[in-house]
Amino acid sequence: MKGGKQMRKRKNRQKIFCIGFAFCLWISGFTMVSADNASGMDKSYIKNFTCTNNIGNTKIELNVSADVWSDGPYAQINKIIGNDLNVTSDIPYIEFEDYNIDVWSAEGTYPTTRLFYTYNGTLKVKVTDATPTVVIEELEKEGFCGGEPVSGITEYIKNIDECGEIQLYQ
């Protein structure tokens, strides 16, 4: 009886996660996922995945490194080695602050062939009177909100909440 109750709880958590995950994918828009090519390699190696989210001229890249084992056509992810976020933009003074990253096995255990990821944080841009109007227009078009100027500097912010899936066989 107790085992059945725990199993129902686990299934309910999985359903809630799947619904939340689907909503997150729907709300976050389109994110590109790519992986380096390790074809022809056998046994253990490091595989790097890059998940890219474009916001106007700003690019956020989540880089995930995984320990992968392969033998012929079969492969599996044994563990996550590391991850980091990079922001590139032609907008000066842009920073990604207070961010969190989480990457985990889609099945909840390793080895796996699928990973889920999520990251969130705040993109901040400091704008001065000398900032071209076209930059401010782009920020506003992409959903950045500007605050009140302090000492001639206005801070524009945009909260980012992104999630997705990485598949070993993509």
Short mmCIF file of N, CA, C and O in Angstrom, two decimals, residues 26-102:
data_model
loop_
_atom_site.label_atom_id
_atom_site.label_comp_id
_atom_site.label_asym_id
_atom_site.label_seq_id
_atom_site.Cartn_x
_atom_site.Cartn_y
_atom_site.Cartn_z
N TRP A 26 6.76 26.57 -24.41
CA TRP A 26 5.83 27.39 -25.18
C TRP A 26 6.09 28.87 -24.94
O TRP A 26 6.13 29.67 -25.86
N ILE A 27 6.32 29.24 -23.69
CA ILE A 27 6.47 30.65 -23.35
C ILE A 27 7.83 31.19 -23.77
O ILE A 27 7.97 32.35 -24.08
N SER A 28 8.85 30.34 -23.80
CA SER A 28 10.21 30.83 -24.04
C SER A 28 10.51 31.01 -25.51
O SER A 28 11.51 31.60 -25.85
N GLY A 29 9.68 30.49 -26.38
CA GLY A 29 9.94 30.65 -27.80
C GLY A 29 10.90 29.60 -28.29
O GLY A 29 11.00 28.51 -27.75
N PHE A 30 11.65 29.93 -29.30
CA PHE A 30 12.49 28.96 -29.98
C PHE A 30 13.94 29.10 -29.54
O PHE A 30 14.49 30.19 -29.56
N THR A 31 14.53 28.03 -29.14
CA THR A 31 15.93 28.00 -28.76
C THR A 31 16.63 26.96 -29.62
O THR A 31 16.15 25.84 -29.75
N MET A 32 17.74 27.33 -30.20
CA MET A 32 18.52 26.40 -31.03
C MET A 32 19.44 25.58 -30.12
O MET A 32 20.04 26.12 -29.21
N VAL A 33 19.54 24.28 -30.38
CA VAL A 33 20.46 23.42 -29.66
C VAL A 33 21.37 22.77 -30.68
O VAL A 33 20.91 22.24 -31.69
N SER A 34 22.67 22.82 -30.43
CA SER A 34 23.62 22.17 -31.33
C SER A 34 24.63 21.40 -30.50
O SER A 34 24.76 21.60 -29.30
N ALA A 35 25.32 20.49 -31.15
CA ALA A 35 26.34 19.70 -30.46
C ALA A 35 27.55 19.57 -31.37
O ALA A 35 27.42 19.60 -32.59
N ASP A 36 28.71 19.44 -30.73
CA ASP A 36 29.89 19.21 -31.56
C ASP A 36 29.80 17.82 -32.16
O ASP A 36 29.07 16.96 -31.69
N ASN A 37 30.53 17.58 -33.22
CA ASN A 37 30.46 16.30 -33.92
C ASN A 37 31.56 15.38 -33.40
O ASN A 37 32.73 15.67 -33.56
N ALA A 38 31.15 14.29 -32.80
CA ALA A 38 32.12 13.33 -32.28
C ALA A 38 32.01 12.01 -33.03
O ALA A 38 32.28 10.95 -32.49
N SER A 39 31.59 12.08 -34.29
CA SER A 39 31.40 10.84 -35.05
C SER A 39 32.73 10.12 -35.22
O SER A 39 33.78 10.73 -35.32
N GLY A 40 32.63 8.82 -35.24
CA GLY A 40 33.82 8.00 -35.40
C GLY A 40 34.55 7.73 -34.10
O GLY A 40 35.51 6.98 -34.08
N MET A 41 34.10 8.34 -33.01
CA MET A 41 34.76 8.13 -31.73
C MET A 41 34.09 6.97 -31.01
O MET A 41 32.88 6.80 -31.07
N ASP A 42 34.87 6.16 -30.34
CA ASP A 42 34.33 5.06 -29.55
C ASP A 42 34.77 5.23 -28.10
O ASP A 42 35.76 5.86 -27.81
N LYS A 43 33.98 4.64 -27.23
CA LYS A 43 34.21 4.62 -25.78
C LYS A 43 33.92 5.98 -25.17
O LYS A 43 33.02 6.65 -25.60
N SER A 44 34.69 6.42 -24.18
CA SER A 44 34.36 7.65 -23.45
C SER A 44 35.01 8.88 -24.07
O SER A 44 36.16 8.83 -24.50
N TYR A 45 34.25 9.96 -24.10
CA TYR A 45 34.76 11.24 -24.57
C TYR A 45 33.88 12.35 -24.01
O TYR A 45 32.83 12.10 -23.44
N ILE A 46 34.32 13.59 -24.20
CA ILE A 46 33.57 14.77 -23.75
C ILE A 46 32.80 15.30 -24.96
O ILE A 46 33.37 15.50 -26.02
N LYS A 47 31.52 15.53 -24.76
CA LYS A 47 30.68 16.12 -25.82
C LYS A 47 30.16 17.45 -25.30
O LYS A 47 29.69 17.54 -24.17
N ASN A 48 30.25 18.48 -26.14
CA ASN A 48 29.80 19.82 -25.77
C ASN A 48 28.52 20.15 -26.52
O ASN A 48 28.47 20.00 -27.75
N PHE A 49 27.51 20.59 -25.80
CA PHE A 49 26.24 21.02 -26.38
C PHE A 49 26.11 22.52 -26.18
O PHE A 49 26.50 23.05 -25.14
N THR A 50 25.56 23.20 -27.18
CA THR A 50 25.32 24.64 -27.08
C THR A 50 23.86 24.91 -27.37
O THR A 50 23.35 24.53 -28.42
N CYS A 51 23.19 25.57 -26.44
CA CYS A 51 21.78 25.96 -26.58
C CYS A 51 21.76 27.48 -26.71
O CYS A 51 22.20 28.18 -25.81
N THR A 52 21.25 27.98 -27.84
CA THR A 52 21.30 29.40 -28.15
C THR A 52 19.92 30.02 -28.14
O THR A 52 18.99 29.49 -28.73
N ASN A 53 19.81 31.15 -27.47
CA ASN A 53 18.57 31.93 -27.41
C ASN A 53 18.90 33.34 -27.92
O ASN A 53 19.73 34.02 -27.34
N ASN A 54 18.26 33.75 -29.01
CA ASN A 54 18.48 35.08 -29.57
C ASN A 54 17.37 36.03 -29.13
O ASN A 54 16.19 35.72 -29.28
N ILE A 55 17.78 37.16 -28.60
CA ILE A 55 16.86 38.23 -28.21
C ILE A 55 17.33 39.46 -28.98
O ILE A 55 18.24 40.16 -28.53
N GLY A 56 16.73 39.71 -30.13
CA GLY A 56 17.20 40.80 -30.99
C GLY A 56 18.63 40.52 -31.40
O GLY A 56 18.94 39.43 -31.90
N ASN A 57 19.51 41.49 -31.16
CA ASN A 57 20.92 41.33 -31.50
C ASN A 57 21.73 40.75 -30.34
O ASN A 57 22.95 40.71 -30.41
N THR A 58 21.06 40.31 -29.31
CA THR A 58 21.73 39.72 -28.15
C THR A 58 21.58 38.20 -28.21
O THR A 58 20.50 37.69 -28.46
N LYS A 59 22.68 37.51 -27.98
CA LYS A 59 22.67 36.04 -28.02
C LYS A 59 23.09 35.50 -26.66
O LYS A 59 24.12 35.89 -26.12
N ILE A 60 22.24 34.61 -26.10
CA ILE A 60 22.58 33.93 -24.86
C ILE A 60 22.88 32.48 -25.22
O ILE A 60 22.06 31.82 -25.86
N GLU A 61 24.06 32.01 -24.83
CA GLU A 61 24.45 30.63 -25.12
C GLU A 61 24.69 29.87 -23.82
O GLU A 61 25.50 30.30 -23.00
N LEU A 62 23.97 28.77 -23.67
CA LEU A 62 24.22 27.84 -22.58
C LEU A 62 25.11 26.74 -23.14
O LEU A 62 24.76 26.10 -24.13
N ASN A 63 26.28 26.56 -22.54
CA ASN A 63 27.21 25.52 -22.96
C ASN A 63 27.21 24.42 -21.89
O ASN A 63 27.40 24.71 -20.71
N VAL A 64 26.96 23.19 -22.33
CA VAL A 64 26.91 22.04 -21.43
C VAL A 64 27.94 21.03 -21.89
O VAL A 64 27.95 20.64 -23.06
N SER A 65 28.80 20.60 -20.98
CA SER A 65 29.79 19.55 -21.26
C SER A 65 29.35 18.28 -20.56
O SER A 65 28.99 18.30 -19.39
N ALA A 66 29.40 17.17 -21.31
CA ALA A 66 28.95 15.89 -20.76
C ALA A 66 29.97 14.81 -21.05
O ALA A 66 30.65 14.82 -22.07
N ASP A 67 30.06 13.86 -20.11
CA ASP A 67 30.87 12.66 -20.29
C ASP A 67 29.99 11.66 -21.02
O ASP A 67 28.94 11.26 -20.52
N VAL A 68 30.40 11.30 -22.24
CA VAL A 68 29.60 10.42 -23.10
C VAL A 68 30.39 9.15 -23.38
O VAL A 68 31.60 9.18 -23.57
N TRP A 69 29.68 8.04 -23.40
CA TRP A 69 30.26 6.76 -23.78
C TRP A 69 29.57 6.32 -25.06
O TRP A 69 28.35 6.49 -25.22
N SER A 70 30.35 5.79 -26.00
CA SER A 70 29.75 5.25 -27.22
C SER A 70 30.49 4.01 -27.65
O SER A 70 31.67 3.81 -27.35
N ASP A 71 29.76 3.17 -28.34
CA ASP A 71 30.32 1.96 -28.91
C ASP A 71 29.52 1.68 -30.18
O ASP A 71 28.36 1.25 -30.10
N GLY A 72 30.11 1.99 -31.32
CA GLY A 72 29.38 1.84 -32.57
C GLY A 72 28.21 2.82 -32.61
O GLY A 72 28.37 3.99 -32.32
N PRO A 73 27.03 2.31 -32.94
CA PRO A 73 25.88 3.21 -33.05
C PRO A 73 25.23 3.57 -31.71
O PRO A 73 24.31 4.36 -31.66
N TYR A 74 25.69 2.98 -30.62
CA TYR A 74 25.09 3.20 -29.30
C TYR A 74 25.90 4.23 -28.52
O TYR A 74 27.13 4.20 -28.53
N ALA A 75 25.18 5.12 -27.83
CA ALA A 75 25.85 6.12 -27.01
C ALA A 75 24.96 6.47 -25.83
O ALA A 75 23.74 6.27 -25.86
N GLN A 76 25.59 7.00 -24.79
CA GLN A 76 24.84 7.42 -23.61
C GLN A 76 25.61 8.53 -22.90
O GLN A 76 26.84 8.59 -22.97
N ILE A 77 24.87 9.38 -22.22
CA ILE A 77 25.47 10.43 -21.39
C ILE A 77 25.62 9.84 -19.99
O ILE A 77 24.63 9.42 -19.39
N ASN A 78 26.86 9.78 -19.51
CA ASN A 78 27.11 9.22 -18.18
C ASN A 78 26.98 10.25 -17.07
O ASN A 78 26.58 9.90 -15.96
N LYS A 79 27.35 11.51 -17.36
CA LYS A 79 27.22 12.56 -16.35
C LYS A 79 27.48 13.91 -17.00
O LYS A 79 28.08 14.01 -18.06
N ILE A 80 27.01 14.95 -16.32
CA ILE A 80 27.28 16.32 -16.72
C ILE A 80 28.59 16.74 -16.06
O ILE A 80 28.78 16.55 -14.86
N ILE A 81 29.48 17.30 -16.85
CA ILE A 81 30.77 17.73 -16.33
C ILE A 81 30.71 19.21 -15.91
O ILE A 81 31.28 19.60 -14.90
N GLY A 82 30.02 20.02 -16.70
CA GLY A 82 29.94 21.44 -16.37
C GLY A 82 29.01 22.18 -17.32
O GLY A 82 28.56 21.64 -18.32
N ASN A 83 28.73 23.43 -16.96
CA ASN A 83 27.93 24.28 -17.82
C ASN A 83 28.26 25.73 -17.52
O ASN A 83 28.76 26.05 -16.44
N ASP A 84 28.01 26.60 -18.49
CA ASP A 84 28.18 28.03 -18.29
C ASP A 84 27.32 28.79 -19.30
O ASP A 84 26.86 28.23 -20.28
N LEU A 85 27.11 30.07 -19.00
CA LEU A 85 26.33 30.95 -19.87
C LEU A 85 27.23 32.05 -20.42
O LEU A 85 28.06 32.59 -19.69
N ASN A 86 27.04 32.36 -21.70
CA ASN A 86 27.75 33.47 -22.34
C ASN A 86 26.73 34.38 -22.99
O ASN A 86 25.79 33.89 -23.62
N VAL A 87 26.93 35.67 -22.87
CA VAL A 87 26.06 36.66 -23.51
C VAL A 87 26.92 37.47 -24.46
O VAL A 87 27.95 38.02 -24.06
N THR A 88 26.50 37.53 -25.72
CA THR A 88 27.17 38.38 -26.70
C THR A 88 26.14 39.32 -27.29
O THR A 88 25.00 38.94 -27.54
N SER A 89 26.56 40.56 -27.50
CA SER A 89 25.64 41.57 -28.00
C SER A 89 26.44 42.72 -28.58
O SER A 89 27.57 42.97 -28.17
N ASP A 90 25.80 43.42 -29.52
CA ASP A 90 26.43 44.65 -30.01
C ASP A 90 25.99 45.85 -29.17
O ASP A 90 26.38 46.97 -29.42
N ILE A 91 25.19 45.58 -28.14
CA ILE A 91 24.77 46.63 -27.21
C ILE A 91 25.82 46.73 -26.11
O ILE A 91 26.11 45.76 -25.43
N PRO A 92 26.41 47.93 -25.94
CA PRO A 92 27.43 48.07 -24.89
C PRO A 92 26.82 48.01 -23.49
O PRO A 92 25.64 48.31 -23.30
N TYR A 93 27.61 47.63 -22.54
CA TYR A 93 27.26 47.62 -21.12
C TYR A 93 26.10 46.67 -20.80
O TYR A 93 25.28 46.96 -19.94
N ILE A 94 26.04 45.53 -21.47
CA ILE A 94 25.01 44.54 -21.16
C ILE A 94 25.62 43.47 -20.27
O ILE A 94 26.76 43.05 -20.49
N GLU A 95 24.87 43.07 -19.24
CA GLU A 95 25.33 42.04 -18.31
C GLU A 95 24.18 41.09 -18.02
O GLU A 95 23.01 41.48 -18.06
N PHE A 96 24.53 39.86 -17.71
CA PHE A 96 23.53 38.87 -17.27
C PHE A 96 23.81 38.63 -15.80
O PHE A 96 24.84 38.07 -15.44
N GLU A 97 22.90 39.09 -14.94
CA GLU A 97 23.14 39.06 -13.50
C GLU A 97 22.20 38.10 -12.78
O GLU A 97 21.11 37.81 -13.26
N ASP A 98 22.64 37.68 -11.62
CA ASP A 98 21.81 36.85 -10.73
C ASP A 98 21.19 35.67 -11.46
O ASP A 98 20.01 35.39 -11.32
N TYR A 99 22.00 34.97 -12.25
CA TYR A 99 21.44 33.86 -13.02
C TYR A 99 21.67 32.53 -12.33
O TYR A 99 22.59 32.36 -11.54
N ASN A 100 20.78 31.59 -12.64
CA ASN A 100 20.86 30.22 -12.15
C ASN A 100 20.78 29.29 -13.34
O ASN A 100 20.03 29.55 -14.29
N ILE A 101 21.52 28.19 -13.29
CA ILE A 101 21.53 27.18 -14.34
C ILE A 101 21.27 25.83 -13.69
O ILE A 101 21.83 25.53 -12.64
N ASP A 102 20.46 25.01 -14.33
CA ASP A 102 20.26 23.64 -13.88
C ASP A 102 20.16 22.74 -15.11
O ASP A 102 19.43 23.05 -16.04
#
